[in-house]
Coordinates of C-alpha atoms in Angstrom, one line a residue:
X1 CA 7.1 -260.5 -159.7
X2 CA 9.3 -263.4 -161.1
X3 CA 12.1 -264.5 -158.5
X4 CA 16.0 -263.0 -159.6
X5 CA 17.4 -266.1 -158.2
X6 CA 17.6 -269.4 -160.0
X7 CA 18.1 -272.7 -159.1
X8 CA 17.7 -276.2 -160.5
X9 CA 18.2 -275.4 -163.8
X10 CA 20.6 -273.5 -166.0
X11 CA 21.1 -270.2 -165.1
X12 CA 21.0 -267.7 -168.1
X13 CA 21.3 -263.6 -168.8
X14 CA 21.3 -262.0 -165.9
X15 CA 20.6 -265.2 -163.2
X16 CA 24.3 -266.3 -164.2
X17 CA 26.6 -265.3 -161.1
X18 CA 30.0 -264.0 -162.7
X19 CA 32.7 -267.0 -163.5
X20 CA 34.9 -264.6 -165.9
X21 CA 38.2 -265.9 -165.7
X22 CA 36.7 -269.7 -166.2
X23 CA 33.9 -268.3 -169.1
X24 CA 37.3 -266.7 -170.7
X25 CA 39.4 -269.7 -171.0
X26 CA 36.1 -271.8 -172.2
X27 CA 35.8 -269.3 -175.1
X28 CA 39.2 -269.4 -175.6
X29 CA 39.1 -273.0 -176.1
X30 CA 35.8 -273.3 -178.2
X31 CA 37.9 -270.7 -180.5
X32 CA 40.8 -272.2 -180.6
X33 CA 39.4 -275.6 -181.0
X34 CA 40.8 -277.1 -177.7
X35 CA 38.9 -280.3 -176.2
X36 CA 38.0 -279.6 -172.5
X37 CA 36.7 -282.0 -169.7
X38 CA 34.8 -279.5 -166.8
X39 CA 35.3 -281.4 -163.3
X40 CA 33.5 -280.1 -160.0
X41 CA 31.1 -281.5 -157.4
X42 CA 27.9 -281.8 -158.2
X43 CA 25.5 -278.7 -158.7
X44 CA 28.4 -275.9 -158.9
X45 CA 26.7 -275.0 -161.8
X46 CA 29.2 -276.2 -164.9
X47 CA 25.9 -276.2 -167.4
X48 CA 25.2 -272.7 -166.7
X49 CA 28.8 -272.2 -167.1
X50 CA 29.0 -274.0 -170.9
X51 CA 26.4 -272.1 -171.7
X52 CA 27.0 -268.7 -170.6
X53 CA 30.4 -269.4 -172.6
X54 CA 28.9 -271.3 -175.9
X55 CA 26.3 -268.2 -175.8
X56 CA 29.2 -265.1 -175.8
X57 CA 32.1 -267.3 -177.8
X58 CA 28.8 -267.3 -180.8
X59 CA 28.0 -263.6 -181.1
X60 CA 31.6 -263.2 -181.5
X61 CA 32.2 -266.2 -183.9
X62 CA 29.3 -266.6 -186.2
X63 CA 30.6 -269.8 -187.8
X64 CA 30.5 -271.4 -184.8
X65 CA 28.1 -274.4 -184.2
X66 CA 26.8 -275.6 -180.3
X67 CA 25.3 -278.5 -180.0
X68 CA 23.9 -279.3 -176.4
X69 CA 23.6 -283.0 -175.6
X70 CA 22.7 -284.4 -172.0
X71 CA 23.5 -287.6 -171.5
X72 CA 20.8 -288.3 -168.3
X73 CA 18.5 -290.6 -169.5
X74 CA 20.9 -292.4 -172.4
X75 CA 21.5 -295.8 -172.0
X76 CA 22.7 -297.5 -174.8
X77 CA 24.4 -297.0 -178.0
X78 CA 22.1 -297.1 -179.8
X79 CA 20.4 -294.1 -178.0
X80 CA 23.7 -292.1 -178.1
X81 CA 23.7 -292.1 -181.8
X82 CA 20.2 -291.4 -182.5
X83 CA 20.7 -288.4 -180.0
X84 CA 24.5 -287.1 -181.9
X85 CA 23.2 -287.5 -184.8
X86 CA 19.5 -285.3 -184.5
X87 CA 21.4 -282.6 -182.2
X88 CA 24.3 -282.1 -184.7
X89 CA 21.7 -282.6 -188.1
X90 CA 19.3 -280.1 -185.7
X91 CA 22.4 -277.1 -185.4
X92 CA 23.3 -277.8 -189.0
X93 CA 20.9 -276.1 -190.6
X94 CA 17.6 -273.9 -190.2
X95 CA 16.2 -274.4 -193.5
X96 CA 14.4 -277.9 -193.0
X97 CA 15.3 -278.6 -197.0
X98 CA 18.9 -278.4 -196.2
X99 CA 19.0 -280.4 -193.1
X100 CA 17.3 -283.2 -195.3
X101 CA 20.1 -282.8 -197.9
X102 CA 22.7 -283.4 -195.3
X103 CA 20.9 -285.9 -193.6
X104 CA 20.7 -287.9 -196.9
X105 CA 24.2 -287.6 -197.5
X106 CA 26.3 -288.3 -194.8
X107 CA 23.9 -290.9 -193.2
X108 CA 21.2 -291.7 -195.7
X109 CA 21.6 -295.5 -195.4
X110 CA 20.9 -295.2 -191.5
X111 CA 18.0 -293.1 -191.9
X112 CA 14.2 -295.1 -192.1
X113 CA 12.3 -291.9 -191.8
X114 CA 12.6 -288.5 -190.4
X115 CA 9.4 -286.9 -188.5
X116 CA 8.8 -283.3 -188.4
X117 CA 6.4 -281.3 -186.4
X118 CA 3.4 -278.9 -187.8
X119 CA 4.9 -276.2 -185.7
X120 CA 6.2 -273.2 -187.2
X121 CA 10.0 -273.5 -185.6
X122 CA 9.9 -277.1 -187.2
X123 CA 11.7 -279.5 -184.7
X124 CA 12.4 -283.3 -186.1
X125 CA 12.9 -287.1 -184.7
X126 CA 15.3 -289.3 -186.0
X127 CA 15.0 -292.3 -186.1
X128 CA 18.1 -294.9 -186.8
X129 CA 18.5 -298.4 -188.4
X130 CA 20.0 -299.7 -185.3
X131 CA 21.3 -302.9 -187.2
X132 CA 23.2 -300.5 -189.5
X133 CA 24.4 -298.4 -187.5
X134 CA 26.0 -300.9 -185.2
X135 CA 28.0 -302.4 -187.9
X136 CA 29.9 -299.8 -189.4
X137 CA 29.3 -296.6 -186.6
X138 CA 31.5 -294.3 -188.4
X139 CA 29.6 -292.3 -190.4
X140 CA 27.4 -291.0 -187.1
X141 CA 30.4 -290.5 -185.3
X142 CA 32.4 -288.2 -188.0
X143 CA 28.7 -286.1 -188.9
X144 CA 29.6 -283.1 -187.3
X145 CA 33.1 -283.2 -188.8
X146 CA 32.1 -283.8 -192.2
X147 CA 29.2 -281.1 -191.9
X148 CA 31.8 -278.8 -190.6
X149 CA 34.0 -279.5 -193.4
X150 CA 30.9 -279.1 -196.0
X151 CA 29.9 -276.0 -194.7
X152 CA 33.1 -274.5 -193.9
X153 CA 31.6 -274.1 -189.8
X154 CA 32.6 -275.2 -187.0
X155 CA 31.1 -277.5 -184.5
X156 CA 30.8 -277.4 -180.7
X157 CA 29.8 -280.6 -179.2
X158 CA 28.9 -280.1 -175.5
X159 CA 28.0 -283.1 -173.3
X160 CA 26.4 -283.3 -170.0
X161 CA 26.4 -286.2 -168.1
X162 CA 28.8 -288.0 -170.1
X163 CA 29.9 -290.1 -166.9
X164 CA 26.5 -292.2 -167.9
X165 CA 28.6 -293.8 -170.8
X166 CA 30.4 -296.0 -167.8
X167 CA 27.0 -297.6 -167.4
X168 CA 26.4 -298.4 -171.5
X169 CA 27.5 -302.6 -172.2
X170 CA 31.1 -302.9 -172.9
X171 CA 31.7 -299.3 -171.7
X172 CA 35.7 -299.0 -172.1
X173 CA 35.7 -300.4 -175.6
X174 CA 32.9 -297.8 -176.6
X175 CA 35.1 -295.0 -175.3
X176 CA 37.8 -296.2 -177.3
X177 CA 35.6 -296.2 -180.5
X178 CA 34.5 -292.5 -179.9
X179 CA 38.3 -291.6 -178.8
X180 CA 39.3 -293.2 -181.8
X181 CA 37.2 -290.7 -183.8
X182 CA 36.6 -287.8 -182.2
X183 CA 40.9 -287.3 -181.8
X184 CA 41.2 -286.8 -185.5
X185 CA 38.6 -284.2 -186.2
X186 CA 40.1 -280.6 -186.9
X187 CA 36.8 -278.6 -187.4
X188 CA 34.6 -280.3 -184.8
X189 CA 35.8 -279.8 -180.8
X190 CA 34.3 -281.2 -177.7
X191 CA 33.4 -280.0 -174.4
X192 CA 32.5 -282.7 -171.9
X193 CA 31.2 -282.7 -168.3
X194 CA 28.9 -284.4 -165.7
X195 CA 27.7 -284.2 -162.3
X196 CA 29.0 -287.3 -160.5
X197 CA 33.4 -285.7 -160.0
X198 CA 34.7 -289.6 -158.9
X199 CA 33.5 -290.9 -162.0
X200 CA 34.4 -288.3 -164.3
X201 CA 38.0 -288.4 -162.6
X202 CA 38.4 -292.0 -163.4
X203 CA 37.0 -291.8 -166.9
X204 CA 39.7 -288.6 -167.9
X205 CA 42.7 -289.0 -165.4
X206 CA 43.5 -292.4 -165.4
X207 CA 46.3 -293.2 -168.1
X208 CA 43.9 -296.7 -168.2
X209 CA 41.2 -295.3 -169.9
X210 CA 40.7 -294.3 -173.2
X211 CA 39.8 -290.5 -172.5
X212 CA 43.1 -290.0 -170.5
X213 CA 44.7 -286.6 -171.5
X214 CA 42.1 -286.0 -174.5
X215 CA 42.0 -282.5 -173.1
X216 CA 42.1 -279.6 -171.3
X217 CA 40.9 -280.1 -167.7
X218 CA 39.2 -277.5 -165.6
X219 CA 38.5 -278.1 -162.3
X220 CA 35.6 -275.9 -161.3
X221 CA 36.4 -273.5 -157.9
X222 CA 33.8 -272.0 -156.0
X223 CA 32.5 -268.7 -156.7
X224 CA 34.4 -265.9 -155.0
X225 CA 32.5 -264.9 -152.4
X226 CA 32.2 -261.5 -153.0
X227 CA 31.4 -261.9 -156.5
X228 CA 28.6 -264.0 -154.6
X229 CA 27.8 -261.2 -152.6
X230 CA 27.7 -258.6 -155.5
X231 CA 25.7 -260.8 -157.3
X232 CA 23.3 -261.1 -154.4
X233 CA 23.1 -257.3 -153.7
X234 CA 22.7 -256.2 -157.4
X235 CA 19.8 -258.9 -157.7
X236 CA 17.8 -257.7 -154.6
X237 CA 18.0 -254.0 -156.0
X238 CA 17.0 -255.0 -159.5
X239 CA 13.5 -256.0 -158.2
X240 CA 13.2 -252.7 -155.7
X241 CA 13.8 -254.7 -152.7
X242 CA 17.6 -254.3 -150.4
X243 CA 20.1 -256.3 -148.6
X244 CA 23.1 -255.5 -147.1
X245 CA 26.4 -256.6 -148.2
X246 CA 27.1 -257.8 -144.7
X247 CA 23.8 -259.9 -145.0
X248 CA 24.1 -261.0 -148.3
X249 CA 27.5 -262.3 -147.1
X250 CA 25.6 -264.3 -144.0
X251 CA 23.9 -266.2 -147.2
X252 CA 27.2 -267.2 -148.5
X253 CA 28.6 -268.2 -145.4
X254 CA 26.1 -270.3 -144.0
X255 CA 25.8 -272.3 -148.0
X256 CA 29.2 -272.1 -147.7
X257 CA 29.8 -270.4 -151.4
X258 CA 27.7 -273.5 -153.2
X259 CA 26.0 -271.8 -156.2
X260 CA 22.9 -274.3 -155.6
X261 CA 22.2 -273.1 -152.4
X262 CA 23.2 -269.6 -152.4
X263 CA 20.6 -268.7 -155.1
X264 CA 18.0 -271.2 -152.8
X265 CA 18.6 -269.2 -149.8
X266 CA 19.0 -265.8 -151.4
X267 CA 15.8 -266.7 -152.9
X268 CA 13.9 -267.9 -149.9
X269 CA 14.9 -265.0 -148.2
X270 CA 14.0 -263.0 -150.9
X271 CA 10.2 -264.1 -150.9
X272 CA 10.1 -262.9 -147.4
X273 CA 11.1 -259.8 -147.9
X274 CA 9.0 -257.2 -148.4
X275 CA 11.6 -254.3 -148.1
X276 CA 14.4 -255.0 -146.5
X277 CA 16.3 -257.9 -145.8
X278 CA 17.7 -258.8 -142.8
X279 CA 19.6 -261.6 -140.4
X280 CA 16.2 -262.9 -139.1
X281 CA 14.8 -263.4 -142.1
X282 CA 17.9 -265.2 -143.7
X283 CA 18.0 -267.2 -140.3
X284 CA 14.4 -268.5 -140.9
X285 CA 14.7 -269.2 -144.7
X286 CA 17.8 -271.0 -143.6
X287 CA 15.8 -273.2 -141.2
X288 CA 13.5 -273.6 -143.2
X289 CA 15.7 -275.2 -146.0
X290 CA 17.1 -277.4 -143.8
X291 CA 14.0 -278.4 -142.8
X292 CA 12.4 -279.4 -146.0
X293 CA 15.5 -281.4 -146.9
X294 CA 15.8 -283.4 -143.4
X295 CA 13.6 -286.3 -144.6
X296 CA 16.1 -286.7 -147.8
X297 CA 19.1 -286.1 -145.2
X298 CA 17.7 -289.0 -142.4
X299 CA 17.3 -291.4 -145.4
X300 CA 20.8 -290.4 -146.3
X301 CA 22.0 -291.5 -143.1
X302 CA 20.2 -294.5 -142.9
X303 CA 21.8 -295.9 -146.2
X304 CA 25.2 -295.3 -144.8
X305 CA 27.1 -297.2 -142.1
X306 CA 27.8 -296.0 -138.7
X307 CA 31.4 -295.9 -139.2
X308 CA 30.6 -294.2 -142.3
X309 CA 29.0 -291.6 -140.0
X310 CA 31.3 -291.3 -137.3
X311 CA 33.8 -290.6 -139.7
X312 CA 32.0 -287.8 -140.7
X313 CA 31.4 -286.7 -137.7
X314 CA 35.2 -286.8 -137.5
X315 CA 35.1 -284.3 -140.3
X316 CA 32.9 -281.9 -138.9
X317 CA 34.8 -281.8 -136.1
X318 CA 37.7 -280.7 -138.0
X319 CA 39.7 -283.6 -136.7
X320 CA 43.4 -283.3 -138.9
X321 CA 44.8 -286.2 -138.2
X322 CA 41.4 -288.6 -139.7
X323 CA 43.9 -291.9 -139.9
X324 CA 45.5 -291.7 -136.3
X325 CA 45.3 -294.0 -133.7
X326 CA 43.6 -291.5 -131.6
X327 CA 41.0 -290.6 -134.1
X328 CA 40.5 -293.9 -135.0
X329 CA 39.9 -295.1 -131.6
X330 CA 37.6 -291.9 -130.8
X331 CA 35.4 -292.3 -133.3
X332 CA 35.4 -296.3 -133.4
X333 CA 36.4 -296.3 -137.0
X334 CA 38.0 -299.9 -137.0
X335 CA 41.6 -299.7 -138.6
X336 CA 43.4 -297.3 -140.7
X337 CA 43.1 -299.8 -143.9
X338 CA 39.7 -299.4 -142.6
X339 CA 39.0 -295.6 -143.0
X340 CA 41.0 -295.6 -146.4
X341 CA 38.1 -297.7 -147.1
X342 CA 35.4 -295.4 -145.9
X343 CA 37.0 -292.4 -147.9
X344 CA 37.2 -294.3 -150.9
X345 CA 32.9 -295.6 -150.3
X346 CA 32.3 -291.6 -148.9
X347 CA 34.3 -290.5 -152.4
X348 CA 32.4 -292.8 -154.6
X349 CA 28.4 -291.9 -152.9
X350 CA 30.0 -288.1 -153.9
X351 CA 29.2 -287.0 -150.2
X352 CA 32.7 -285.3 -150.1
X353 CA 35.2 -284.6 -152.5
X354 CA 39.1 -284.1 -152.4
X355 CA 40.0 -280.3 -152.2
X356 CA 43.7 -279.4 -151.6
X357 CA 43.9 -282.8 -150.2
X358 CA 41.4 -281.8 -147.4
X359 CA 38.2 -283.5 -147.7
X360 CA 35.4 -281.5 -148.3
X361 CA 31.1 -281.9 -147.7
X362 CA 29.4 -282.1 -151.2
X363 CA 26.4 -281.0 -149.5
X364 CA 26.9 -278.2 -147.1
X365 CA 23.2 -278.0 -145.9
X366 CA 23.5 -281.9 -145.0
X367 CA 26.9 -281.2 -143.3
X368 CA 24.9 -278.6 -141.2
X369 CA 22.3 -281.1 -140.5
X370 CA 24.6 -283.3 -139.2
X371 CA 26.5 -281.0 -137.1
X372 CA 23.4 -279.2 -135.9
X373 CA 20.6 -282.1 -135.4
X374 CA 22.1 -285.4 -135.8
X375 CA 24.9 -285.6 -133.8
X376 CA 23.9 -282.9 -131.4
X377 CA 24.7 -284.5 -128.0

């Protein structure tokens, strides 16, 4: 029997845990043709979100156009283009004569050759004349704007990963070349996101930066925990197997409402279920877990300082008052110039995160780690 809980991947159909008010204002955007930047710590689940969106906002609007792009193991420029410019020709068309037709002309003098496979759903490689492109860009960047305007659609481009352009040569002035561009277009709207929240902050909220205010900015919540708990329950049923609300909610507790590891746990514990689920066996696929990641959490913590750590420990203490003399002197954490410096280091390896201006583990399972094994007097 296939697992109901999914993890590491996108979650589609029925493995997506309800986000309605945030899947709402996405479509309402993609409709309405409103840029929007998705911001959240990593692994909340913002790719299962774009596409549980793109997916109802098409069956409503036929004309509409996604084009998925991910960003994680681009580069350069010239790999950018060559992957806009096959995902947007790819969406244009199904009809392998047409998407030649377009291909010749809005880019024809970039294009060497085109490859396509034997298969019967035909899928094709681009391939660029880097030299060309480089010198006048233009044409690559304004494709999905022009197609839209040829074929009276509209496109959708969505990004993942798009932090990764702050590691290209020359990054800011590349950003402006794409702002440059991409503000103008009327038919064509983008939706970008990432999985590293510091970056992505920098790159959309700093009036500095050429992305600054380009559009609509969601920051991502947590998943109300009893739609996490519904979600839990209904999935446990679906495959004839049962789990009280009261446990499903001793899942979401001890991940802390983190979509990642919610469907983890709920799915370790439903493998050891053959009936009934209960609190001993979400207590031993809980251990468990933590288990099989305390190798990558000791490496962790040898790659950080120890004032690093004791400031964390600081943290999981609850302490309130983290620049005080007192803390400062209790945990041996230097200065208070000092521990702005470690929150700023903490921010930027994305092992906590800002939240109401409380700080926040990324990683709930290695904040329990922490509490539970390393600093355990």
């Amino acid at each position: 029997m296939e697992t109901p809980f999914i993890f590491g991947r996108v979650a589609k159909f029925k493995n997506f845990t309800n986000r309605q008010k945030e899947t709402e204002q996405l479509i309402t955007n993609f409709k309405s043709g409103i840029n929007t930047i998705l911001i959240s710590p990593r692994r909340w689940g913002k790719s299962s979100l774009v596409f549980k969106a793109a997916l109802t906002a098409q069956k409503k609007e036929k004309h509409l156009r996604f084009c998925f792009i991910d960003l994680y193991n681009v580069r350069s420029e010239e790999q950018f283009y060559q992957l806009l410019a096959q995902e947007v020709l790819k969406q244009s068309s199904s009809k392998m004569e047409e998407l030649m037709a377009l291909a010749k002309k809005f880019i024809g003098n970039f294009i060497p050759k085109i490859t396509f496979s034997p298969e019967p759903e035909s899928e094709f490689t681009l391939s660029l004349d880097w030299k060309e492109v480089k010198k006048q860009p233009d044409e690559i960047l304004n494709l999905a704007e022009n197609i839209s305007l040829e074929k009276n659609i509209k496109f959708i481009i969505c990004i993942d990963e798009f932090q990764n352009l702050s590691d290209f040569e020359e990054p800011v002035a590349f950003q402006k070349k794409l702002r440059s561009h991409w503000q103008k277009h009327s038919h064509t709207t983008y939706c970008l996101y990432g999985s590293k929240r510091h970056m992505l902050m920098d790159v959309f909220t700093s009036s500095s930066m050429p992305f600054y205010k380009f559009g609509d900015i969601l920051f991502l919540q947590k998943i109300n925990e009893n739609e996490l708990n519904s979600f839990i329950v209904q999935r446990f049923n679906e495959t004839g197997k049962k789990i009280m609300k009261d446990d499903a909610k001793r899942i979401t507790r001890l991940t802390e409402c983190h979509p990642y590891y919610t469907q983890q746990l709920a799915q370790q514990s439903w493998l050891r279920t053959e009936l009934n689920c209960n609190k001993e066996i979400i207590l031993q696929s809980h251990e468990s877990l933590v288990m099989q990641l305390s190798l990558l959490f000791q490496t962790l913590t040898n790659e950080i300082t120890n004032t690093h750590l004791n400031f964390l420990e600081a943290l999981i203490n609850e302490e309130s008052k983290l620049s005080s003399s007192q803390t400062i002197q209790n945990y041996h954490l230097g200065t208070s110039a000092n521990v702005l410096k470690i929150k700023k280091a903490l921010l930027n390896k994305e092992i906590i995160y800002l939240e109401n201006n409380k700080f926040e583990f990324s990683d709930p399972i290695f904040k329990y780690w922490l509490k539970t094994y390393y600093f355990k007097k």
